[in-house]
Coordinates of C-alpha atoms in Angstrom, one line a residue:
Chain A
M1 CA -30.9 15.2 -82.6
I2 CA -31.8 14.2 -86.1
N3 CA -32.4 10.5 -85.8
S4 CA -32.7 10.0 -89.6
L5 CA -28.9 10.8 -89.9
K6 CA -28.0 7.8 -87.7
T7 CA -30.3 5.4 -89.4
R8 CA -29.8 6.4 -93.0
R9 CA -28.8 4.2 -95.9
T10 CA -28.8 4.8 -99.7
I11 CA -32.1 3.7 -101.3
R12 CA -32.1 2.5 -104.8
K13 CA -35.6 1.0 -105.2
Y14 CA -38.6 3.3 -105.1
S15 CA -42.4 2.7 -104.8
D16 CA -44.9 4.0 -107.4
K17 CA -46.1 6.7 -105.0
E18 CA -45.7 10.1 -106.5
V19 CA -43.3 12.7 -105.0
S20 CA -45.3 15.9 -105.3
E21 CA -43.9 19.1 -106.7
E22 CA -45.0 20.9 -103.6
L23 CA -42.8 18.6 -101.4
I24 CA -39.8 19.0 -103.7
N25 CA -40.2 22.8 -103.8
S26 CA -40.5 22.9 -100.0
L27 CA -37.4 20.7 -99.4
L28 CA -35.4 22.8 -101.9
A29 CA -36.5 26.1 -100.3
D30 CA -35.1 24.7 -97.0
A31 CA -31.9 23.5 -98.7
F32 CA -31.4 27.0 -100.2
R33 CA -31.0 28.3 -96.6
A34 CA -27.7 26.4 -96.5
S35 CA -24.5 28.5 -96.1
N36 CA -23.2 29.7 -99.4
N37 CA -20.3 31.9 -100.6
G38 CA -21.0 35.6 -100.1
N39 CA -24.8 34.9 -100.4
M40 CA -24.3 34.8 -104.1
Q41 CA -26.2 31.5 -104.3
T42 CA -24.2 30.3 -107.2
Y43 CA -26.2 27.1 -107.9
S44 CA -29.2 25.8 -109.8
V45 CA -31.2 22.6 -109.6
V46 CA -32.6 20.9 -112.7
V47 CA -35.6 18.6 -111.9
T48 CA -36.1 15.7 -114.3
R49 CA -39.5 13.9 -114.3
S50 CA -40.2 13.3 -118.1
H51 CA -39.7 9.9 -119.7
E52 CA -38.0 11.6 -122.6
K53 CA -35.3 13.3 -120.5
K54 CA -34.8 10.2 -118.4
E55 CA -34.2 8.1 -121.5
K56 CA -31.5 10.6 -122.5
L57 CA -29.8 10.7 -119.1
A58 CA -30.0 7.0 -118.2
P59 CA -27.0 5.9 -120.3
L60 CA -25.0 8.8 -119.0
H61 CA -25.6 7.4 -115.6
F62 CA -24.6 3.9 -116.9
N63 CA -28.2 2.8 -116.8
Q64 CA -28.0 2.3 -113.1
P65 CA -31.3 0.7 -111.9
C66 CA -31.9 3.4 -109.3
F67 CA -31.9 6.0 -112.0
K68 CA -34.4 4.2 -114.3
N69 CA -36.6 3.4 -111.3
A70 CA -36.7 6.9 -109.7
P71 CA -39.8 9.1 -110.1
V72 CA -37.7 12.2 -109.7
V73 CA -34.1 13.0 -110.5
L74 CA -32.4 16.2 -109.4
T75 CA -29.2 17.5 -110.9
F76 CA -27.4 20.1 -108.7
C77 CA -25.4 22.5 -110.8
A78 CA -22.7 25.1 -110.1
D79 CA -24.1 28.3 -111.6
F80 CA -22.1 31.5 -112.0
R81 CA -24.2 32.4 -115.0
R82 CA -27.2 33.9 -113.3
F83 CA -25.1 36.0 -110.9
S84 CA -22.9 37.2 -113.8
Q85 CA -26.0 38.0 -115.9
W86 CA -27.3 40.1 -113.0
C87 CA -23.9 41.9 -112.8
E88 CA -24.0 42.7 -116.5
A89 CA -27.7 43.8 -116.3
S90 CA -26.5 46.3 -113.6
G91 CA -23.7 47.6 -115.8
A92 CA -21.0 45.9 -113.6
V93 CA -18.3 43.7 -115.1
P94 CA -18.2 40.2 -113.6
G95 CA -15.0 38.1 -113.6
Y96 CA -16.4 34.8 -112.4
N97 CA -15.0 32.4 -115.0
K98 CA -11.9 31.2 -113.3
F99 CA -11.2 27.8 -111.6
L100 CA -11.9 29.4 -108.2
S101 CA -15.3 30.5 -109.4
F102 CA -16.0 26.9 -110.6
F103 CA -14.9 25.4 -107.3
S104 CA -16.7 27.9 -105.1
A105 CA -20.0 27.4 -107.1
A106 CA -19.5 23.6 -106.9
T107 CA -19.1 24.0 -103.1
D108 CA -22.4 26.0 -103.0
A109 CA -24.1 23.3 -105.1
L110 CA -22.9 20.4 -102.9
L111 CA -23.9 22.1 -99.7
V112 CA -27.4 22.6 -101.1
A113 CA -27.5 19.0 -102.4
Q114 CA -26.6 17.6 -99.0
T115 CA -29.0 19.8 -97.1
F116 CA -31.7 18.7 -99.5
A117 CA -30.7 15.1 -99.0
V118 CA -30.8 15.3 -95.2
A119 CA -34.2 17.1 -95.3
A120 CA -35.6 14.6 -97.8
E121 CA -34.5 11.6 -95.8
D122 CA -35.9 13.1 -92.6
A123 CA -39.2 13.4 -94.5
G124 CA -39.1 9.7 -95.2
L125 CA -37.9 9.8 -98.8
G126 CA -35.1 7.6 -100.0
L127 CA -32.3 8.7 -102.4
C128 CA -29.1 7.8 -104.1
Y129 CA -26.3 10.1 -105.2
L130 CA -24.8 9.4 -108.6
G131 CA -21.1 9.9 -108.9
T132 CA -21.5 9.3 -112.6
T133 CA -22.3 13.0 -112.9
N134 CA -18.6 13.6 -112.8
Y135 CA -17.9 10.9 -115.4
N136 CA -20.3 12.1 -118.1
A137 CA -20.7 15.8 -117.5
D138 CA -20.4 16.6 -121.2
G139 CA -23.5 14.5 -122.1
I140 CA -25.5 15.8 -119.1
I141 CA -24.7 19.3 -120.2
D142 CA -26.3 18.5 -123.6
A143 CA -29.2 16.6 -122.2
L144 CA -30.2 19.4 -119.7
E145 CA -29.2 22.2 -122.1
L146 CA -26.8 23.8 -119.6
P147 CA -25.4 27.0 -120.9
Q148 CA -22.0 28.7 -120.2
L149 CA -20.9 28.9 -116.6
V150 CA -23.4 26.3 -115.5
F151 CA -22.0 22.9 -114.6
P152 CA -23.6 19.6 -113.3
I153 CA -21.9 18.7 -110.0
T154 CA -24.0 15.9 -108.6
T155 CA -27.3 14.1 -109.1
I156 CA -29.8 12.7 -106.7
T157 CA -32.4 10.0 -107.6
L158 CA -35.4 10.3 -105.3
G159 CA -38.5 8.4 -104.4
W160 CA -40.4 6.8 -101.6
P161 CA -38.4 3.7 -100.4
A162 CA -39.4 0.3 -101.6
E163 CA -36.5 -1.5 -99.8
T164 CA -34.7 -1.5 -96.5
P165 CA -31.1 -2.6 -97.2
A166 CA -28.7 -3.1 -94.4
Q167 CA -26.8 0.0 -93.3
P168 CA -23.4 0.0 -94.9
D169 CA -20.2 -0.2 -92.8
R170 CA -18.1 2.8 -91.9
L171 CA -14.6 3.1 -90.7
D172 CA -14.0 3.9 -87.1
P173 CA -14.6 7.6 -86.9
Q174 CA -11.5 8.1 -84.8
G175 CA -9.4 7.0 -87.8
L176 CA -10.7 10.0 -89.7
I177 CA -10.4 12.7 -87.1
H178 CA -7.1 14.5 -86.5
R179 CA -6.2 16.8 -83.6
E180 CA -4.3 19.9 -84.4
T181 CA -2.2 18.3 -87.1
Y182 CA -2.6 15.5 -89.6
K183 CA -1.0 12.2 -88.6
D184 CA -0.9 9.0 -90.6
V185 CA -3.0 6.2 -89.1
D186 CA -2.4 2.4 -89.0
V187 CA -4.4 1.6 -92.2
K188 CA -4.1 -2.2 -91.6
A189 CA -5.8 -1.9 -88.3
L190 CA -8.4 0.7 -89.5
Y191 CA -9.5 -1.4 -92.4
A192 CA -9.4 -4.8 -90.7
P193 CA -13.0 -4.7 -89.5
K194 CA -14.2 -3.8 -93.0
E195 CA -12.1 -6.6 -94.6
A196 CA -13.5 -9.1 -92.1
L197 CA -17.2 -8.4 -93.0
P198 CA -18.7 -11.5 -94.6
E199 CA -20.2 -9.4 -97.5
M200 CA -16.7 -8.0 -98.2
Q201 CA -15.1 -11.4 -98.2
A202 CA -17.8 -12.6 -100.6
F203 CA -17.2 -9.5 -102.8
V204 CA -13.5 -10.3 -103.0
K205 CA -14.2 -14.0 -103.9
E206 CA -16.8 -13.0 -106.6
N207 CA -14.2 -10.8 -108.2
G208 CA -11.4 -13.3 -107.9
K209 CA -9.0 -10.8 -106.4
P210 CA -6.4 -11.3 -103.7
S211 CA -7.8 -8.5 -101.4
L212 CA -10.6 -6.0 -101.1
A213 CA -8.2 -3.2 -102.0
H214 CA -7.6 -5.0 -105.3
V215 CA -11.3 -5.0 -106.1
F216 CA -11.1 -1.2 -105.9
T217 CA -7.9 -0.7 -107.8
D218 CA -8.4 -3.4 -110.5
V219 CA -12.2 -3.5 -110.9
R220 CA -14.3 -0.7 -109.5
Y221 CA -12.0 2.4 -109.7
T222 CA -9.1 1.6 -112.0
K223 CA -6.2 3.9 -112.8
A224 CA -7.1 3.8 -116.5
N225 CA -10.7 4.8 -116.0
N226 CA -9.6 7.5 -113.5
E227 CA -7.3 9.0 -116.1
F228 CA -9.9 8.8 -118.9
F229 CA -12.8 10.4 -116.8
S230 CA -10.4 12.9 -115.3
D231 CA -9.6 14.3 -118.7
A232 CA -13.2 14.3 -119.7
L233 CA -14.2 16.2 -116.6
L234 CA -11.5 18.9 -117.1
K235 CA -12.6 19.3 -120.8
A236 CA -16.2 19.7 -119.8
I237 CA -15.4 22.3 -117.2
K238 CA -13.5 24.3 -119.8
R239 CA -16.3 23.8 -122.3
Q240 CA -18.6 25.6 -119.9
G241 CA -16.3 28.6 -119.9
F242 CA -14.3 28.2 -116.8
I243 CA -10.6 29.0 -117.2
F244 CA -7.7 27.1 -115.7
Chain B
M1 CA -39.3 18.2 -90.6
I2 CA -36.0 19.7 -89.4
N3 CA -37.0 23.0 -88.0
S4 CA -33.5 24.2 -87.5
L5 CA -33.0 24.3 -91.3
K6 CA -35.7 26.9 -91.7
T7 CA -34.5 29.1 -88.9
R8 CA -30.8 28.9 -89.4
R9 CA -28.4 31.7 -89.9
T10 CA -24.6 31.9 -89.8
I11 CA -23.3 32.6 -86.3
R12 CA -20.0 34.5 -85.9
K13 CA -20.0 35.3 -82.2
Y14 CA -19.7 32.5 -79.7
S15 CA -20.1 32.2 -75.9
D16 CA -17.3 31.0 -73.6
K17 CA -19.1 27.7 -73.0
E18 CA -17.0 24.8 -73.9
V19 CA -17.9 22.6 -76.9
S20 CA -17.0 19.1 -75.6
E21 CA -14.9 16.6 -77.5
E22 CA -17.7 14.0 -76.9
L23 CA -20.2 16.2 -78.7
I24 CA -17.9 16.9 -81.6
N25 CA -17.1 13.2 -82.0
S26 CA -20.8 12.3 -81.9
L27 CA -21.7 14.9 -84.5
L28 CA -18.9 13.8 -86.7
A29 CA -19.8 10.1 -86.4
D30 CA -23.3 11.1 -87.6
A31 CA -21.8 13.1 -90.4
F32 CA -19.7 10.2 -91.6
R33 CA -23.0 8.4 -92.3
A34 CA -23.4 10.8 -95.3
S35 CA -23.3 9.4 -98.8
N36 CA -19.8 9.1 -100.2
N37 CA -18.2 7.8 -103.4
G38 CA -18.0 4.0 -103.4
N39 CA -17.9 3.9 -99.6
M40 CA -14.2 4.9 -99.9
Q41 CA -14.7 7.7 -97.3
T42 CA -12.1 9.9 -98.9
Y43 CA -12.1 12.6 -96.3
S44 CA -10.5 13.6 -93.0
V45 CA -11.3 16.3 -90.4
V46 CA -8.7 18.3 -88.6
V47 CA -9.9 19.7 -85.3
T48 CA -8.2 22.9 -84.0
R49 CA -8.5 24.0 -80.4
S50 CA -5.0 25.0 -79.4
H51 CA -4.1 28.7 -79.1
E52 CA -0.9 28.1 -81.1
K53 CA -2.6 26.6 -84.1
K54 CA -5.2 29.2 -84.1
E55 CA -2.6 31.9 -84.2
K56 CA -1.0 30.3 -87.2
L57 CA -4.4 29.8 -89.0
A58 CA -6.0 33.2 -88.2
P59 CA -4.1 35.3 -90.8
L60 CA -4.8 32.6 -93.4
H61 CA -8.5 33.2 -92.7
F62 CA -7.8 37.0 -93.0
N63 CA -8.2 37.4 -89.2
Q64 CA -12.0 37.1 -89.4
P65 CA -13.4 37.7 -85.9
C66 CA -15.5 34.5 -86.1
F67 CA -12.3 32.6 -86.4
K68 CA -10.4 34.2 -83.5
N69 CA -13.5 34.0 -81.3
A70 CA -14.4 30.3 -82.0
P71 CA -13.6 27.7 -79.3
V72 CA -13.3 25.0 -82.0
V73 CA -12.4 25.1 -85.7
L74 CA -12.8 22.1 -88.1
T75 CA -11.0 21.9 -91.4
F76 CA -12.7 19.3 -93.7
C77 CA -10.2 17.8 -96.1
A78 CA -10.3 15.7 -99.3
D79 CA -8.2 12.7 -98.5
F80 CA -7.2 10.0 -101.0
R81 CA -4.0 9.3 -99.0
R82 CA -5.5 7.0 -96.4
F83 CA -7.3 4.9 -99.0
S84 CA -4.2 4.8 -101.2
Q85 CA -2.0 3.7 -98.3
W86 CA -4.5 0.9 -97.5
C87 CA -4.3 -0.2 -101.2
E88 CA -0.5 -0.2 -101.0
A89 CA -0.5 -2.0 -97.7
S90 CA -2.7 -4.7 -99.4
G91 CA -0.2 -5.0 -102.4
A92 CA -2.6 -3.2 -104.8
V93 CA -1.6 -0.3 -107.0
P94 CA -3.8 2.8 -106.4
G95 CA -4.1 5.4 -109.2
Y96 CA -6.0 8.1 -107.2
N97 CA -3.9 11.2 -107.9
K98 CA -5.9 12.6 -110.8
F99 CA -8.2 15.7 -110.9
L100 CA -11.2 13.4 -110.8
S101 CA -9.9 11.9 -107.5
F102 CA -9.4 15.4 -106.1
F103 CA -12.9 16.4 -107.1
S104 CA -14.5 13.2 -105.9
A105 CA -12.7 13.5 -102.5
A106 CA -13.7 17.2 -102.3
T107 CA -17.3 16.1 -102.8
D108 CA -17.1 13.6 -100.1
A109 CA -15.6 16.2 -97.7
L110 CA -18.3 18.7 -98.5
L111 CA -21.1 16.3 -97.9
V112 CA -19.6 15.4 -94.6
A113 CA -19.1 19.1 -93.7
Q114 CA -22.7 20.0 -94.5
T115 CA -24.1 17.0 -92.6
F116 CA -22.0 18.0 -89.6
A117 CA -23.3 21.6 -90.0
V118 CA -26.9 20.6 -90.1
A119 CA -26.5 18.2 -87.1
A120 CA -24.5 20.8 -85.1
E121 CA -27.1 23.6 -85.7
D122 CA -29.9 21.2 -84.8
A123 CA -28.1 20.6 -81.5
G124 CA -28.1 24.4 -80.8
L125 CA -24.5 25.2 -81.9
G126 CA -23.7 28.1 -84.2
L127 CA -21.2 28.0 -87.0
C128 CA -19.6 29.9 -89.9
Y129 CA -18.1 28.5 -93.1
L130 CA -14.9 30.1 -94.1
G131 CA -14.4 30.4 -97.9
T132 CA -10.9 31.7 -97.2
T133 CA -9.9 28.0 -97.1
N134 CA -9.9 28.1 -100.9
Y135 CA -7.8 31.3 -100.9
N136 CA -5.0 30.3 -98.7
A137 CA -4.9 26.5 -99.0
D138 CA -1.1 26.5 -99.3
G139 CA -0.7 28.1 -95.8
I140 CA -3.3 25.9 -94.3
I141 CA -1.5 22.8 -95.7
D142 CA 1.6 24.0 -93.8
A143 CA -0.2 24.9 -90.6
L144 CA -2.1 21.6 -90.4
E145 CA 0.9 19.6 -91.8
L146 CA -1.3 18.0 -94.5
P147 CA 0.7 15.4 -96.5
Q148 CA 0.4 14.4 -100.2
L149 CA -3.2 13.6 -101.4
V150 CA -4.8 15.5 -98.5
F151 CA -6.3 18.9 -99.3
P152 CA -8.2 21.4 -97.2
I153 CA -11.6 22.0 -98.8
T154 CA -13.6 24.0 -96.3
T155 CA -13.5 25.2 -92.7
I156 CA -16.2 25.6 -90.1
T157 CA -15.8 27.7 -87.0
L158 CA -18.0 26.4 -84.2
G159 CA -19.4 27.4 -80.8
W160 CA -22.5 28.1 -78.7
P161 CA -24.2 31.2 -80.2
A162 CA -23.7 34.6 -78.5
E163 CA -25.8 36.5 -81.1
T164 CA -29.0 36.2 -83.0
P165 CA -28.5 38.1 -86.2
A166 CA -31.4 38.6 -88.7
Q167 CA -31.8 35.8 -91.1
P168 CA -30.2 36.8 -94.4
D169 CA -32.3 37.1 -97.6
R170 CA -32.5 34.5 -100.2
L171 CA -33.6 34.7 -103.9
D172 CA -37.0 33.4 -104.8
P173 CA -36.4 29.6 -104.9
Q174 CA -38.4 29.3 -108.1
G175 CA -35.6 31.4 -109.8
L176 CA -33.1 28.6 -109.0
I177 CA -35.2 25.6 -110.0
H178 CA -35.4 24.5 -113.6
R179 CA -37.7 21.9 -115.0
E180 CA -36.4 19.4 -117.5
T181 CA -34.0 21.9 -119.1
Y182 CA -32.1 25.0 -118.0
K183 CA -33.8 28.2 -119.0
D184 CA -32.4 31.7 -118.3
V185 CA -34.4 33.8 -115.9
D186 CA -35.3 37.5 -115.7
V187 CA -32.4 38.5 -113.5
K188 CA -33.7 42.0 -113.0
A189 CA -36.9 40.7 -111.6
L190 CA -35.3 38.0 -109.5
Y191 CA -32.8 40.3 -107.8
A192 CA -35.2 43.3 -107.4
P193 CA -36.4 42.3 -103.9
K194 CA -32.8 41.9 -102.7
E195 CA -31.7 45.2 -104.2
A196 CA -34.7 46.9 -102.5
L197 CA -33.7 45.7 -99.0
P198 CA -32.7 48.7 -96.7
E199 CA -29.5 46.9 -95.6
M200 CA -28.5 46.4 -99.2
Q201 CA -29.2 50.0 -100.1
A202 CA -27.1 51.0 -97.1
F203 CA -24.3 48.6 -98.2
V204 CA -24.2 50.2 -101.7
K205 CA -24.1 53.7 -100.2
E206 CA -21.3 52.8 -97.8
N207 CA -19.2 51.5 -100.6
G208 CA -20.0 54.4 -102.9
K209 CA -21.0 52.2 -105.8
P210 CA -23.7 52.7 -108.5
S211 CA -25.4 49.3 -107.7
L212 CA -25.2 46.2 -105.5
A213 CA -23.7 44.2 -108.3
H214 CA -20.8 46.7 -108.4
V215 CA -20.1 46.1 -104.7
F216 CA -19.5 42.5 -105.6
T217 CA -17.5 43.0 -108.8
D218 CA -15.5 46.0 -107.7
V219 CA -15.1 45.4 -103.9
R220 CA -16.0 42.0 -102.5
Y221 CA -15.1 39.6 -105.3
T222 CA -13.0 41.3 -107.9
K223 CA -11.7 39.8 -111.1
A224 CA -8.1 40.5 -110.1
N225 CA -8.5 38.7 -106.8
N226 CA -10.4 35.9 -108.5
E227 CA -7.5 35.4 -110.9
F228 CA -4.8 35.6 -108.2
F229 CA -6.5 33.1 -105.8
S230 CA -7.5 30.9 -108.6
D231 CA -3.9 30.4 -109.6
A232 CA -2.9 29.8 -106.0
L233 CA -5.6 27.2 -105.5
L234 CA -4.6 25.3 -108.6
K235 CA -0.9 25.4 -107.5
A236 CA -1.8 24.1 -104.0
I237 CA -3.8 21.2 -105.5
K238 CA -0.9 20.2 -107.7
R239 CA 1.5 20.6 -104.7
Q240 CA -0.5 18.0 -102.9
G241 CA 0.1 15.5 -105.7
F242 CA -3.0 15.7 -107.8
I243 CA -2.4 15.8 -111.5
F244 CA -4.3 17.9 -114.1

């Protein structure tokens, strides 16, 4: 049993203690043991430590404090470039520039990222995933100089924890598990315990909204932003040479 | 240190020993602790045990022996339906039917799948990921009766191991790690140890191809198949109500 899975929470504040290159390399080597499509290993990881690169990346991650504060940042990329280059170097003709290739390589990258995350947290490190990677992929591509067929999928900020926040709530697992076929659940009942949490009620009040759901739809993840960043994401994927 | 990460390999043959519902539920509850976008938990898991459903799904997974042989199969789905239904039930107007929503929910689902995989392997279970989920999503949607805004992202076959295959090779991790910016690597040197493996040389010979890369481009993952299944995947995503 991996106890760190049960006790985990996202960590956004890190101590000054260094995260050694040896530790990162060792955790990544373990992560690369994760399942991947056809053992093609269609992923790459870009490690950011320099002040200069962090300054470039910070606004792309909306200057989130966890980003500025982190000693190490890892950007996990879908990468069909290396494999395609190897095919070409062997005189074979690769055809890995379609949406399926993008999605398959993204899957590889996410399985590696999460294996890394589980291993890092078990080693006592704290981390935070940055969904902003999908919002500003175009700028991240420039900052990390990602060439054709390489695409930033997710980012992890990493360091030794300097906080112990409360564990966030989760929905009743039974509301997310379906047997044999998908069946709609009673959403009112499933979300009632979340809505009743004092911190959620405070959150609704702060935002001056009629319900927690409204905070999501009207403030945190609006339709207009969703449309804007969706188009930007599609454009960036095409820019990197993947065809739809 | 999670030792099972270092020693893991995909398991395709399972014993007759039952995998209890309690164990699956407990491993999934741990997996649901994984990071997710905005704590929206935009995923669902469909558990398949019945003979009838397996018969329907088997051809969609190309009748892979690991599928037919597995006591339990889990299909991890992107799911913006439940969250959207909750928004609507609260009188809020969700706008989570764009490509970004699909990709964000797919990310959530993959992080959960891999956390489940790590926990299951640490508990002694064996498993195999099925990439065929992305090839035949349309048929899987029918078989599992997945409604709008629910999409099958990956599948794991699960059971108690009845084999101990050799651990597969991996590329030198240093070839996949980039510092500060992405730099092309010497692919010939990086892939040389893989190409020199006796099992790879046998594989090339069996397939009657000039190189290992040719086995990938001409036999295993051809451009024509890639195009065909890419179009099918895009069509299935749109069918489920996500807009590009």
